[in-house]
GROMACS .gro file of C-alpha atoms in nm:
model
  143
    1MET     CA    1   0.000   0.000   0.000
    2ALA     CA    2   0.125   0.349  -0.085
    3LEU     CA    3   0.204   0.583   0.201
    4TYR     CA    4  -0.006   0.861   0.044
    5SER     CA    5  -0.338   0.838  -0.139
    6GLU     CA    6  -0.379   0.958  -0.495
    7LYS     CA    7  -0.584   1.253  -0.364
    8VAL     CA    8  -0.306   1.360  -0.129
    9MET     CA    9  -0.055   1.341  -0.411
   10ASP     CA   10  -0.287   1.534  -0.646
   11HIS     CA   11  -0.344   1.815  -0.394
   12PHE     CA   12   0.030   1.825  -0.320
   13ARG     CA   13   0.134   1.836  -0.687
   14ASN     CA   14  -0.156   2.058  -0.799
   15PRO     CA   15  -0.265   2.257  -0.494
   16ARG     CA   16  -0.585   2.454  -0.528
   17ASN     CA   17  -0.633   2.810  -0.401
   18VAL     CA   18  -0.266   2.891  -0.342
   19GLY     CA   19  -0.181   3.254  -0.286
   20VAL     CA   20  -0.264   3.565  -0.091
   21ILE     CA   21  -0.578   3.776  -0.081
   22GLU     CA   22  -0.436   4.125  -0.025
   23ASP     CA   23  -0.762   4.271   0.107
   24ALA     CA   24  -0.870   3.959   0.296
   25ASP     CA   25  -1.162   3.993   0.533
   26GLY     CA   26  -1.011   3.734   0.767
   27VAL     CA   27  -0.665   3.584   0.807
   28GLY     CA   28  -0.563   3.290   1.023
   29GLU     CA   29  -0.210   3.166   1.081
   30VAL     CA   30  -0.111   2.855   1.276
   31GLY     CA   31   0.189   2.637   1.315
   32ASN     CA   32   0.528   2.627   1.466
   33PRO     CA   33   0.865   2.665   1.297
   34VAL     CA   34   0.997   2.392   1.528
   35CYS     CA   35   0.775   2.127   1.366
   36GLY     CA   36   0.821   2.289   1.027
   37ASP     CA   37   0.457   2.337   0.928
   38ILE     CA   38   0.308   2.686   0.908
   39MET     CA   39  -0.029   2.760   0.744
   40LYS     CA   40  -0.190   3.090   0.664
   41ILE     CA   41  -0.550   3.105   0.536
   42TYR     CA   42  -0.704   3.415   0.375
   43LEU     CA   43  -1.081   3.459   0.348
   44LYS     CA   44  -1.294   3.690   0.137
   45ILE     CA   45  -1.647   3.704   0.277
   46ALA     CA   46  -1.973   3.847   0.144
   47ASP     CA   47  -2.319   3.799   0.293
   48ASP     CA   48  -2.177   3.557   0.553
   49THR     CA   49  -2.040   3.332   0.276
   50ILE     CA   50  -1.680   3.255   0.184
   51THR     CA   51  -1.653   3.387  -0.170
   52ASP     CA   52  -1.279   3.329  -0.201
   53VAL     CA   53  -1.013   3.151   0.001
   54LYS     CA   54  -0.638   3.126  -0.049
   55PHE     CA   55  -0.357   2.971   0.148
   56GLU     CA   56   0.015   2.985   0.198
   57THR     CA   57   0.174   2.681   0.359
   58PHE     CA   58   0.532   2.617   0.452
   59GLY     CA   59   0.564   2.250   0.525
   60CYS     CA   60   0.552   1.897   0.401
   61GLY     CA   61   0.338   1.750   0.124
   62SER     CA   62   0.067   1.649   0.373
   63ALA     CA   63   0.046   2.006   0.502
   64ILE     CA   64   0.011   2.144   0.150
   65ALA     CA   65  -0.249   1.880   0.056
   66SER     CA   66  -0.445   1.944   0.378
   67SER     CA   67  -0.448   2.319   0.315
   68SER     CA   68  -0.555   2.271  -0.045
   69MET     CA   69  -0.836   2.029   0.042
   70ALA     CA   70  -0.959   2.239   0.334
   71THR     CA   71  -0.990   2.546   0.111
   72GLU     CA   72  -1.184   2.343  -0.145
   73LEU     CA   73  -1.420   2.220   0.127
   74ILE     CA   74  -1.509   2.570   0.253
   75LYS     CA   75  -1.511   2.777  -0.065
   76GLY     CA   76  -1.861   2.905  -0.136
   77LYS     CA   77  -1.989   2.788   0.203
   78PRO     CA   78  -2.150   2.993   0.481
   79LEU     CA   79  -1.918   3.078   0.771
   80SER     CA   80  -2.127   2.862   1.003
   81GLU     CA   81  -2.056   2.560   0.783
   82ALA     CA   82  -1.685   2.641   0.753
   83LEU     CA   83  -1.663   2.648   1.133
   84THR     CA   84  -1.788   2.289   1.148
   85LEU     CA   85  -1.508   2.160   0.924
   86THR     CA   86  -1.300   1.911   1.120
   87ASN     CA   87  -0.956   1.771   1.067
   88LYS     CA   88  -1.125   1.433   1.032
   89ALA     CA   89  -1.332   1.563   0.738
   90VAL     CA   90  -1.015   1.698   0.571
   91THR     CA   91  -0.838   1.366   0.624
   92GLU     CA   92  -1.136   1.169   0.488
   93ALA     CA   93  -1.163   1.397   0.183
   94LEU     CA   94  -0.797   1.320   0.113
   95ASP     CA   95  -0.866   0.945   0.145
   96GLY     CA   96  -0.652   0.935   0.458
   97LEU     CA   97  -0.319   1.053   0.589
   98PRO     CA   98  -0.048   0.853   0.763
   99ALA     CA   99  -0.088   0.869   1.143
  100HIS     CA  100   0.228   1.073   1.185
  101LYS     CA  101   0.088   1.334   0.942
  102LEU     CA  102  -0.259   1.381   1.093
  103HIS     CA  103  -0.138   1.700   1.261
  104CYS     CA  104  -0.141   1.861   0.915
  105SER     CA  105  -0.519   1.829   0.893
  106VAL     CA  106  -0.547   1.969   1.247
  107LEU     CA  107  -0.352   2.275   1.138
  108ALA     CA  108  -0.586   2.328   0.842
  109GLU     CA  109  -0.892   2.319   1.070
  110GLU     CA  110  -0.731   2.560   1.317
  111ALA     CA  111  -0.618   2.805   1.047
  112ILE     CA  112  -0.972   2.828   0.910
  113LYS     CA  113  -1.116   2.889   1.257
  114LYS     CA  114  -0.857   3.159   1.326
  115ALA     CA  115  -0.939   3.330   0.995
  116VAL     CA  116  -1.312   3.332   1.076
  117LYS     CA  117  -1.241   3.461   1.427
  118ASP     CA  118  -1.025   3.737   1.276
  119TYR     CA  119  -1.315   3.835   1.050
  120TYR     CA  120  -1.558   3.840   1.343
  121ASP     CA  121  -1.318   4.046   1.556
  122LYS     CA  122  -1.250   4.299   1.278
  123ASN     CA  123  -1.622   4.348   1.220
  124GLY     CA  124  -1.742   4.346   1.581
  125ILE     CA  125  -1.953   4.036   1.522
  126ALA     CA  126  -2.050   3.853   1.840
  127TYR     CA  127  -1.965   3.484   1.862
  128ASP     CA  128  -1.944   3.197   2.105
  129ALA     CA  129  -1.586   3.210   2.234
  130GLY     CA  130  -1.603   2.833   2.288
  131LEU     CA  131  -1.584   2.790   1.911
  132PHE     CA  132  -1.234   2.934   1.911
  133SER     CA  133  -0.979   2.785   2.144
  134GLU     CA  134  -0.662   2.988   2.184
  135GLU     CA  135  -0.453   2.679   2.249
  136GLU     CA  136  -0.294   2.482   1.970
  137HIS     CA  137  -0.439   2.134   1.923
  138CYS     CA  138  -0.165   2.015   1.696
  139PRO     CA  139   0.046   1.782   1.912
  140HIS     CA  140   0.361   1.880   1.722
  141CYS     CA  141   0.300   2.252   1.759
  142ALA     CA  142   0.212   2.236   2.128
  143GLU     CA  143   0.558   2.107   2.217
   0.00000   0.00000   0.00000
């Protein structure tokens, strides 16, 4: 069995939504230079819907694939739906990740949540603080 699925390899070799949105409505950055994976997600939002999303990721192929897939899963979706995206959903959409690379999907989930929180904070939109934990959940980044 191959270490990486065809979907992981496709999103690594041909990542979707790479880049920067200069006038982004929300930006979320997560990661740790010690573990080597850093993700930054940019959101453009209109009428409570993600109209555009871009990412910059410094990291391994799994980190790039997770970022790419996560952006595909939230593009065109309402913010409420984007906030329900889990690392498990990203991993499943990629047809799996090796156990030692699951932290990459966790980073993608956290970057999206931070970008939405940034948008809410910038616009004075009330939210349930429980949706946004300030602690890192990535086991590699928490070290």
